[in-house]
Coordinates of C-alpha atoms in Angstrom, one line a residue:
X1 CA -2.3 -55.3 -49.4
X2 CA 1.0 -54.5 -49.0
X3 CA 4.1 -52.7 -49.8
X4 CA 7.3 -54.5 -50.3
X5 CA 10.8 -53.5 -51.7
X6 CA 12.1 -53.9 -55.0
X7 CA 14.6 -57.2 -54.0
X8 CA 16.0 -59.8 -56.4
X9 CA 13.9 -62.4 -54.7
X10 CA 10.0 -60.8 -56.1
X11 CA 11.9 -60.6 -59.2
X12 CA 10.2 -63.5 -59.9
X13 CA 6.8 -63.3 -58.6
X14 CA 6.4 -59.5 -60.1
X15 CA 7.3 -61.6 -64.3
X16 CA 4.3 -63.1 -63.2
X17 CA 1.9 -60.8 -61.4
X18 CA 2.6 -58.7 -64.7
X19 CA 3.7 -61.1 -67.9
X20 CA -0.4 -60.7 -68.9
X21 CA -3.0 -58.0 -70.4
X22 CA -0.2 -57.5 -73.4
X23 CA -2.6 -53.7 -74.6
X24 CA -2.7 -52.8 -71.6
X25 CA 1.7 -52.2 -71.6
X26 CA 1.2 -50.1 -74.8
X27 CA 0.1 -47.5 -72.3
X28 CA 3.1 -47.6 -70.5
X29 CA 6.5 -46.1 -71.7
X30 CA 8.3 -49.3 -71.2
X31 CA 6.6 -52.1 -71.6
X32 CA 7.3 -55.0 -68.6
X33 CA 4.6 -57.7 -69.6
X34 CA 6.5 -60.8 -71.4
X35 CA 10.1 -60.9 -73.2
X36 CA 10.6 -57.3 -72.4
X37 CA 10.7 -58.1 -68.8
X38 CA 13.5 -58.1 -67.8
X39 CA 15.5 -55.6 -69.3
X40 CA 11.6 -53.1 -68.0
X41 CA 13.1 -55.2 -64.2
X42 CA 17.0 -54.2 -64.7
X43 CA 16.4 -50.1 -66.0
X44 CA 13.8 -49.7 -63.2
X45 CA 16.3 -51.3 -60.9
X46 CA 18.7 -49.3 -62.4
X47 CA 16.8 -46.5 -61.1
X48 CA 16.0 -47.5 -57.5
X49 CA 19.6 -47.9 -56.9
X50 CA 20.5 -44.8 -58.1
X51 CA 17.9 -43.5 -56.0
X52 CA 15.5 -41.7 -59.1
X53 CA 12.8 -44.6 -58.1
X54 CA 11.6 -46.1 -54.8
X55 CA 9.6 -49.5 -56.8
X56 CA 7.0 -51.7 -54.7
X57 CA 5.3 -54.5 -55.1
X58 CA 1.8 -55.0 -54.3
X59 CA 1.6 -58.0 -52.6
X60 CA -2.1 -59.1 -51.5
X61 CA -2.7 -61.2 -47.6
X62 CA -5.5 -63.1 -48.4
X63 CA -4.0 -64.4 -50.9
X64 CA -0.5 -63.9 -50.1
X65 CA 0.4 -63.8 -53.9
X66 CA 2.1 -60.0 -55.7
X67 CA -0.6 -58.9 -58.3
X68 CA 1.5 -55.4 -58.8
X69 CA 4.1 -53.0 -59.0
X70 CA 3.7 -49.0 -57.9
X71 CA 6.8 -46.5 -57.4
X72 CA 7.4 -43.2 -56.0
X73 CA 9.1 -42.0 -59.4
X74 CA 10.5 -38.1 -59.8
X75 CA 11.6 -38.0 -56.7
X76 CA 12.1 -33.6 -56.0
X77 CA 13.6 -33.9 -52.6
X78 CA 14.3 -29.2 -52.9
X79 CA 10.9 -29.0 -54.1
X80 CA 9.2 -31.4 -52.0
X81 CA 7.9 -33.0 -54.9
X82 CA 7.3 -36.4 -55.7
X83 CA 4.8 -38.7 -58.3
X84 CA 3.4 -41.9 -57.4
X85 CA 3.7 -43.8 -60.7
X86 CA 4.4 -46.9 -62.7
X87 CA 1.7 -48.6 -61.3
X88 CA 0.2 -52.3 -63.3
X89 CA -2.3 -54.8 -61.6
X90 CA -2.9 -57.5 -62.6
X91 CA -6.8 -57.7 -64.1
X92 CA -7.9 -60.3 -60.9
X93 CA -7.6 -56.8 -57.8
X94 CA -8.2 -54.1 -61.6
X95 CA -11.7 -52.9 -60.0
X96 CA -11.4 -54.3 -55.9
X97 CA -10.1 -51.8 -53.2
X98 CA -6.0 -53.0 -54.3
X99 CA -4.7 -50.1 -55.6
X100 CA -6.4 -47.6 -53.3
X101 CA -5.2 -48.8 -50.3
X102 CA -1.7 -48.4 -52.5
X103 CA -2.2 -45.2 -53.1
X104 CA -3.4 -44.6 -49.8
X105 CA -0.6 -46.3 -48.2
X106 CA 2.1 -44.2 -50.7
X107 CA 0.5 -40.8 -50.1
X108 CA 0.5 -41.3 -46.6
X109 CA 4.5 -42.1 -46.6
X110 CA 4.6 -38.9 -48.9
X111 CA 2.6 -36.9 -46.8
X112 CA 4.2 -38.0 -43.9
X113 CA 7.5 -37.3 -45.5
X114 CA 7.0 -34.1 -45.0
X115 CA 6.1 -34.1 -49.7
X116 CA 4.2 -30.6 -50.5
X117 CA 3.2 -32.2 -53.9
X118 CA 2.4 -35.7 -55.5
X119 CA 2.0 -35.8 -58.6
X120 CA 0.2 -38.6 -60.9
X121 CA 0.7 -39.0 -64.6
X122 CA -1.9 -41.4 -66.7
X123 CA -1.6 -41.8 -70.2
X124 CA -4.6 -39.4 -72.3
X125 CA -6.0 -42.3 -73.5
X126 CA -6.1 -44.5 -70.4
X127 CA -9.3 -44.0 -69.1
X128 CA -9.7 -46.6 -67.1
X129 CA -6.3 -44.6 -64.8
X130 CA -7.8 -41.9 -64.9
X131 CA -11.3 -42.3 -63.3
X132 CA -9.5 -44.3 -60.8
X133 CA -7.2 -41.3 -60.4
X134 CA -9.9 -38.9 -59.9
X135 CA -11.9 -41.5 -57.3
X136 CA -8.5 -41.3 -54.7
X137 CA -9.4 -37.4 -55.2
X138 CA -6.8 -36.2 -57.0
X139 CA -7.2 -32.6 -58.6
X140 CA -7.1 -33.1 -62.8
X141 CA -4.6 -30.3 -63.5
X142 CA -4.6 -30.9 -67.1
X143 CA -3.3 -32.4 -70.0
X144 CA 0.8 -31.8 -71.0
X145 CA 0.7 -33.0 -74.9
X146 CA 3.0 -35.0 -76.4
X147 CA 4.7 -35.6 -72.9
X148 CA 6.5 -38.8 -73.7
X149 CA 7.5 -41.5 -75.8
X150 CA 6.4 -44.9 -75.3
X151 CA 7.9 -48.5 -76.1
X152 CA 5.7 -49.2 -78.6
X153 CA 6.5 -45.1 -80.5
X154 CA 3.5 -43.7 -80.1
X155 CA 3.7 -39.9 -78.7
X156 CA 1.5 -39.9 -75.8
X157 CA -0.6 -36.9 -74.6
X158 CA -0.1 -37.1 -70.4
X159 CA -3.0 -35.9 -68.1
X160 CA -1.3 -34.7 -64.9
X161 CA -3.1 -35.1 -61.4
X162 CA -2.1 -33.5 -58.2
X163 CA -2.7 -34.7 -54.3
X164 CA -0.8 -31.6 -51.9
X165 CA -0.7 -31.1 -48.9
X166 CA -4.0 -29.0 -48.5
X167 CA -5.7 -31.7 -50.3
X168 CA -4.2 -34.0 -48.2
X169 CA -6.6 -34.6 -44.9
X170 CA -9.7 -34.4 -46.8
X171 CA -8.0 -37.3 -49.4
X172 CA -6.8 -39.3 -46.3
X173 CA -10.9 -39.0 -44.8
X174 CA -12.1 -39.8 -48.2
X175 CA -9.8 -42.8 -48.8
X176 CA -10.6 -44.0 -45.1
X177 CA -13.9 -44.2 -45.4
X178 CA -13.6 -46.1 -48.6
X179 CA -10.9 -48.1 -47.9
X180 CA -13.4 -49.4 -44.5
X181 CA -11.9 -47.3 -41.4
X182 CA -9.1 -47.0 -40.0
X183 CA -6.0 -47.5 -41.9
X184 CA -3.5 -50.1 -39.8
X185 CA 0.0 -47.9 -39.6
X186 CA 2.5 -51.1 -39.5
X187 CA 1.9 -52.2 -43.3
X188 CA 2.6 -48.4 -44.7
X189 CA 5.6 -48.3 -46.7
X190 CA 9.4 -49.1 -45.9

């Protein structure tokens, strides 16, 4: 698995990876599926250009296919905090190690760059995502009630998880074991 920073050449492969699971998109603040993709892509890339987000396509090495997306957002350098989010995986790679490896690479990169805290938020209705985040070793810190409105008009409660620099050594060891040993430092985000 490899994380590739967004660029124009990835637009159509990302569209293909995200054009599925309409029900899953109802849990997101904005939709990147179907007819919503172009607006989603343009909004996200505007935020990237403004330095507010760093977005990655997730490429599966075995098939060379783009199988999802994930981002750094809410980047707060003065507080040494960042959020990992806007993550969507094609159903074909859910419940595999793709998510764990992507999050491992992002956490490794964030802490190598001086982060003190990495947050992960998910819709309180998304039990699968909550379980996946907890399995990474992130600490569930609570629920942010009525935290945002999704593109469907639903007022969302968000569950907040975090990994701190103090947690990272144990989380890193746990993920390294789960992923089968040494991680390739050349594969980390650009």
